[in-house]
Structure formats: C-alpha cells, structure tokens
Amino acid sequence: MKVLVWLSEGTWPSCVDAVRALETPAQLTLLHVVDTDIEEAMRDAYGGLLSRHGHDPARDLQVLTGPAEQALLDDAAARLGRPCETAVRRGHPQHEVVAACADVDLLVCARDHAGPGPKSLGRHTRFVVDHAPCAVLLVWP
C-alpha cells in the first residue's frame, strides 16, 4: 500500500500522527508543496513597480524557503519514526498534490481549521479532496 502524506505548515503533526496509527505496512512518502503564488506576485511587483535594477526578491524568497521546507520534512520524518521518502514540489498546491496522488492508494491530509463546517476546508484542501484519484484520509488539525 502506497501512502502519501501532504504536509502543510500548522497541520502536519496531525497527519503524521494519523499515519503512525496505521498498522498495515506501507510505503510512505511525505510531501510538501511550496506555493509559488507569493513568488509570482513578488516577481510581478519587482518587474512592474520597483524597476528592474538590483536583486529579484522572488529569488531571495526561494533561497529562504528551502531550509524551512527541509526542516519541516525532517521534523515530520522524526515524528513518524518509520522509514519514509520525502518529496518537495513547487507550484499550486492543489494541482501538485492531486498530481502526486496518481500512483498512491491513500492520501492523508488535514483540514485547515479545527471547527466543524464547510470552512474547515480551505480552497486548496477542498480541491484535493474533490479531485484526488485515490482514497483520502482527512484528519482534524
């Protein structure tokens, strides 16, 4: 059984704890997606409003996010306590997660907010739940 765990800042511990509770042996992959919307907005502002001289702030953001995403994956792997693979994708999170689900049996992801109701799912998570081509285990944060 192949299991993909979508790690988001703030909710990843719940996902990892849910996977730890699974008793069946599984091939686990921890996935983090870097949302590039902010980089694209910074690049547009840089090119349009701030002139084109100097340092592109979008590149600085890429350099800064690299260690943070690696720390998140390392913390999640340590909390999991089992052998696993890690993966990082860049782009629109909802599309990247659905694409990563192409050959897995189960996706584990978390709601975005703790309260019940439709607002407990953000737009990215709602899209993934609606479009994932595999079973989805949706956990509370």
PDB file of C-alpha atoms in Angstrom:
ATOM      1  CA  MET A   1       0.000   0.000   0.000  1.00  0.00           C
ATOM      2  CA  LYS A   2       1.393   3.382  -1.028  1.00  0.00           C
ATOM      3  CA  VAL A   3       0.538   6.266   1.271  1.00  0.00           C
ATOM      4  CA  LEU A   4       1.161   9.930   0.514  1.00  0.00           C
ATOM      5  CA  VAL A   5       1.119  12.378   3.414  1.00  0.00           C
ATOM      6  CA  TRP A   6       0.537  16.013   2.474  1.00  0.00           C
ATOM      7  CA  LEU A   7       2.372  18.187   4.957  1.00  0.00           C
ATOM      8  CA  SER A   8       1.237  21.776   5.435  1.00  0.00           C
ATOM      9  CA  GLU A   9       2.578  24.230   7.948  1.00  0.00           C
ATOM     10  CA  GLY A  10       0.488  24.116  11.105  1.00  0.00           C
ATOM     11  CA  THR A  11      -1.358  20.847  10.373  1.00  0.00           C
ATOM     12  CA  TRP A  12       1.402  18.365   9.572  1.00  0.00           C
ATOM     13  CA  PRO A  13       1.649  16.840  13.107  1.00  0.00           C
ATOM     14  CA  SER A  14      -1.946  15.583  12.849  1.00  0.00           C
ATOM     15  CA  CYS A  15      -1.237  13.932   9.513  1.00  0.00           C
ATOM     16  CA  VAL A  16       1.903  12.247  10.789  1.00  0.00           C
ATOM     17  CA  ASP A  17       0.113  11.030  13.926  1.00  0.00           C
ATOM     18  CA  ALA A  18      -2.679   9.557  11.785  1.00  0.00           C
ATOM     19  CA  VAL A  19      -0.150   7.631   9.701  1.00  0.00           C
ATOM     20  CA  ARG A  20       1.594   6.377  12.833  1.00  0.00           C
ATOM     21  CA  ALA A  21      -1.734   4.835  13.862  1.00  0.00           C
ATOM     22  CA  LEU A  22      -1.937   2.785  10.657  1.00  0.00           C
ATOM     23  CA  GLU A  23      -0.951  -0.779  11.429  1.00  0.00           C
ATOM     24  CA  THR A  24      -0.526  -2.009   7.882  1.00  0.00           C
ATOM     25  CA  PRO A  25       2.947  -1.825   6.426  1.00  0.00           C
ATOM     26  CA  ALA A  26       3.011   0.951   3.904  1.00  0.00           C
ATOM     27  CA  GLN A  27       5.343   2.696   1.547  1.00  0.00           C
ATOM     28  CA  LEU A  28       5.226   6.212   2.937  1.00  0.00           C
ATOM     29  CA  THR A  29       6.022   9.467   1.194  1.00  0.00           C
ATOM     30  CA  LEU A  30       5.951  12.807   2.967  1.00  0.00           C
ATOM     31  CA  LEU A  31       5.089  15.598   0.542  1.00  0.00           C
ATOM     32  CA  HIS A  32       5.468  19.331   0.991  1.00  0.00           C
ATOM     33  CA  VAL A  33       4.376  21.769  -1.683  1.00  0.00           C
ATOM     34  CA  VAL A  34       5.818  25.257  -1.888  1.00  0.00           C
ATOM     35  CA  ASP A  35       3.079  27.595  -3.063  1.00  0.00           C
ATOM     36  CA  THR A  36       4.614  29.771  -5.757  1.00  0.00           C
ATOM     37  CA  ASP A  37       1.818  32.366  -5.767  1.00  0.00           C
ATOM     38  CA  ILE A  38       3.811  34.668  -3.469  1.00  0.00           C
ATOM     39  CA  GLU A  39       6.956  34.344  -5.579  1.00  0.00           C
ATOM     40  CA  GLU A  40       4.985  35.137  -8.722  1.00  0.00           C
ATOM     41  CA  ALA A  41       3.401  38.198  -7.086  1.00  0.00           C
ATOM     42  CA  MET A  42       6.805  39.431  -5.902  1.00  0.00           C
ATOM     43  CA  ARG A  43       8.298  38.914  -9.341  1.00  0.00           C
ATOM     44  CA  ASP A  44       5.434  40.865 -10.937  1.00  0.00           C
ATOM     45  CA  ALA A  45       5.852  43.706  -8.433  1.00  0.00           C
ATOM     46  CA  TYR A  46       9.578  43.738  -8.976  1.00  0.00           C
ATOM     47  CA  GLY A  47       9.218  43.957 -12.717  1.00  0.00           C
ATOM     48  CA  GLY A  48       6.336  46.403 -12.748  1.00  0.00           C
ATOM     49  CA  LEU A  49       6.608  48.690  -9.763  1.00  0.00           C
ATOM     50  CA  LEU A  50      10.077  48.507  -8.312  1.00  0.00           C
ATOM     51  CA  SER A  51      12.032  48.785 -11.559  1.00  0.00           C
ATOM     52  CA  ARG A  52      14.344  46.085 -12.784  1.00  0.00           C
ATOM     53  CA  HIS A  53      17.576  47.108 -11.130  1.00  0.00           C
ATOM     54  CA  GLY A  54      19.021  45.103  -8.311  1.00  0.00           C
ATOM     55  CA  HIS A  55      18.023  41.858  -6.733  1.00  0.00           C
ATOM     56  CA  ASP A  56      14.850  39.997  -7.693  1.00  0.00           C
ATOM     57  CA  PRO A  57      13.092  39.459  -4.328  1.00  0.00           C
ATOM     58  CA  ALA A  58      11.430  36.284  -5.625  1.00  0.00           C
ATOM     59  CA  ARG A  59      14.857  34.617  -5.840  1.00  0.00           C
ATOM     60  CA  ASP A  60      15.598  35.605  -2.255  1.00  0.00           C
ATOM     61  CA  LEU A  61      12.322  34.031  -1.184  1.00  0.00           C
ATOM     62  CA  GLN A  62      13.260  30.770  -2.897  1.00  0.00           C
ATOM     63  CA  VAL A  63      16.580  30.723  -1.064  1.00  0.00           C
ATOM     64  CA  LEU A  64      14.866  31.377   2.276  1.00  0.00           C
ATOM     65  CA  THR A  65      12.122  28.770   1.877  1.00  0.00           C
ATOM     66  CA  GLY A  66      14.498  25.903   1.074  1.00  0.00           C
ATOM     67  CA  PRO A  67      15.847  25.392   4.606  1.00  0.00           C
ATOM     68  CA  ALA A  68      12.389  25.860   6.119  1.00  0.00           C
ATOM     69  CA  GLU A  69      10.809  23.167   3.966  1.00  0.00           C
ATOM     70  CA  GLN A  70      13.703  20.791   4.675  1.00  0.00           C
ATOM     71  CA  ALA A  71      13.293  21.406   8.419  1.00  0.00           C
ATOM     72  CA  LEU A  72       9.578  20.651   8.143  1.00  0.00           C
ATOM     73  CA  LEU A  73      10.268  17.372   6.316  1.00  0.00           C
ATOM     74  CA  ASP A  74      12.984  16.412   8.823  1.00  0.00           C
ATOM     75  CA  ASP A  75      10.686  17.127  11.787  1.00  0.00           C
ATOM     76  CA  ALA A  76       7.870  15.126  10.207  1.00  0.00           C
ATOM     77  CA  ALA A  77      10.154  12.164   9.440  1.00  0.00           C
ATOM     78  CA  ALA A  78      11.489  12.204  13.003  1.00  0.00           C
ATOM     79  CA  ARG A  79       7.957  12.316  14.449  1.00  0.00           C
ATOM     80  CA  LEU A  80       6.889   9.468  12.131  1.00  0.00           C
ATOM     81  CA  GLY A  81       9.701   7.225  13.353  1.00  0.00           C
ATOM     82  CA  ARG A  82       9.482   4.908  10.332  1.00  0.00           C
ATOM     83  CA  PRO A  83      11.376   4.732   7.093  1.00  0.00           C
ATOM     84  CA  CYS A  84       9.852   7.045   4.529  1.00  0.00           C
ATOM     85  CA  GLU A  85      10.604   9.011   1.421  1.00  0.00           C
ATOM     86  CA  THR A  86      10.274  12.755   1.181  1.00  0.00           C
ATOM     87  CA  ALA A  87       9.262  14.870  -1.767  1.00  0.00           C
ATOM     88  CA  VAL A  88       9.048  18.576  -2.480  1.00  0.00           C
ATOM     89  CA  ARG A  89       7.049  20.132  -5.266  1.00  0.00           C
ATOM     90  CA  ARG A  90       6.669  23.748  -6.287  1.00  0.00           C
ATOM     91  CA  GLY A  91       3.580  25.269  -7.807  1.00  0.00           C
ATOM     92  CA  HIS A  92      -0.103  25.486  -6.994  1.00  0.00           C
ATOM     93  CA  PRO A  93      -0.560  23.158  -4.013  1.00  0.00           C
ATOM     94  CA  GLN A  94      -3.898  21.712  -5.058  1.00  0.00           C
ATOM     95  CA  HIS A  95      -2.654  20.724  -8.506  1.00  0.00           C
ATOM     96  CA  GLU A  96       0.674  19.402  -7.261  1.00  0.00           C
ATOM     97  CA  VAL A  97      -0.932  17.213  -4.594  1.00  0.00           C
ATOM     98  CA  VAL A  98      -3.502  15.756  -6.998  1.00  0.00           C
ATOM     99  CA  ALA A  99      -0.713  15.021  -9.497  1.00  0.00           C
ATOM    100  CA  ALA A 100       1.369  13.356  -6.778  1.00  0.00           C
ATOM    101  CA  CYS A 101      -1.599  11.096  -5.960  1.00  0.00           C
ATOM    102  CA  ALA A 102      -1.515   9.466  -9.400  1.00  0.00           C
ATOM    103  CA  ASP A 103       0.062   6.218  -8.190  1.00  0.00           C
ATOM    104  CA  VAL A 104      -0.796   6.070  -4.496  1.00  0.00           C
ATOM    105  CA  ASP A 105      -3.522   4.163  -2.656  1.00  0.00           C
ATOM    106  CA  LEU A 106      -4.163   6.630   0.152  1.00  0.00           C
ATOM    107  CA  LEU A 107      -3.669  10.340   0.691  1.00  0.00           C
ATOM    108  CA  VAL A 108      -3.515  11.660   4.243  1.00  0.00           C
ATOM    109  CA  CYS A 109      -4.224  15.358   4.675  1.00  0.00           C
ATOM    110  CA  ALA A 110      -5.649  17.637   7.318  1.00  0.00           C
ATOM    111  CA  ARG A 111      -8.468  20.105   7.491  1.00  0.00           C
ATOM    112  CA  ASP A 112      -7.302  23.697   7.564  1.00  0.00           C
ATOM    113  CA  HIS A 113      -9.365  24.810  10.562  1.00  0.00           C
ATOM    114  CA  ALA A 114     -10.399  22.967  13.700  1.00  0.00           C
ATOM    115  CA  GLY A 115     -14.066  23.958  13.753  1.00  0.00           C
ATOM    116  CA  PRO A 116     -16.773  21.906  12.064  1.00  0.00           C
ATOM    117  CA  GLY A 117     -18.458  23.067   8.889  1.00  0.00           C
ATOM    118  CA  PRO A 118     -17.529  23.876   5.323  1.00  0.00           C
ATOM    119  CA  LYS A 119     -14.968  26.480   6.373  1.00  0.00           C
ATOM    120  CA  SER A 120     -12.843  23.742   7.925  1.00  0.00           C
ATOM    121  CA  LEU A 121     -11.544  23.073   4.408  1.00  0.00           C
ATOM    122  CA  GLY A 122      -9.566  25.784   2.658  1.00  0.00           C
ATOM    123  CA  ARG A 123      -9.747  26.110  -1.106  1.00  0.00           C
ATOM    124  CA  HIS A 124      -6.634  24.019  -1.731  1.00  0.00           C
ATOM    125  CA  THR A 125      -7.758  21.190   0.536  1.00  0.00           C
ATOM    126  CA  ARG A 126     -11.303  21.262  -0.888  1.00  0.00           C
ATOM    127  CA  PHE A 127      -9.904  20.893  -4.410  1.00  0.00           C
ATOM    128  CA  VAL A 128      -7.658  17.990  -3.370  1.00  0.00           C
ATOM    129  CA  VAL A 129     -10.479  16.161  -1.569  1.00  0.00           C
ATOM    130  CA  ASP A 130     -12.732  16.581  -4.608  1.00  0.00           C
ATOM    131  CA  HIS A 131     -10.150  15.579  -7.227  1.00  0.00           C
ATOM    132  CA  ALA A 132      -7.729  13.077  -5.664  1.00  0.00           C
ATOM    133  CA  PRO A 133      -7.767   9.821  -7.659  1.00  0.00           C
ATOM    134  CA  CYS A 134      -7.302   7.711  -4.517  1.00  0.00           C
ATOM    135  CA  ALA A 135      -8.795   7.207  -1.078  1.00  0.00           C
ATOM    136  CA  VAL A 136      -8.393  10.237   1.199  1.00  0.00           C
ATOM    137  CA  LEU A 137      -7.963  10.186   4.952  1.00  0.00           C
ATOM    138  CA  LEU A 138      -8.937  13.655   6.171  1.00  0.00           C
ATOM    139  CA  VAL A 139      -7.880  14.347   9.756  1.00  0.00           C
ATOM    140  CA  TRP A 140      -8.530  17.162  12.207  1.00  0.00           C
ATOM    141  CA  PRO A 141      -5.621  19.526  12.783  1.00  0.00           C
TER     142      PRO A 141
END
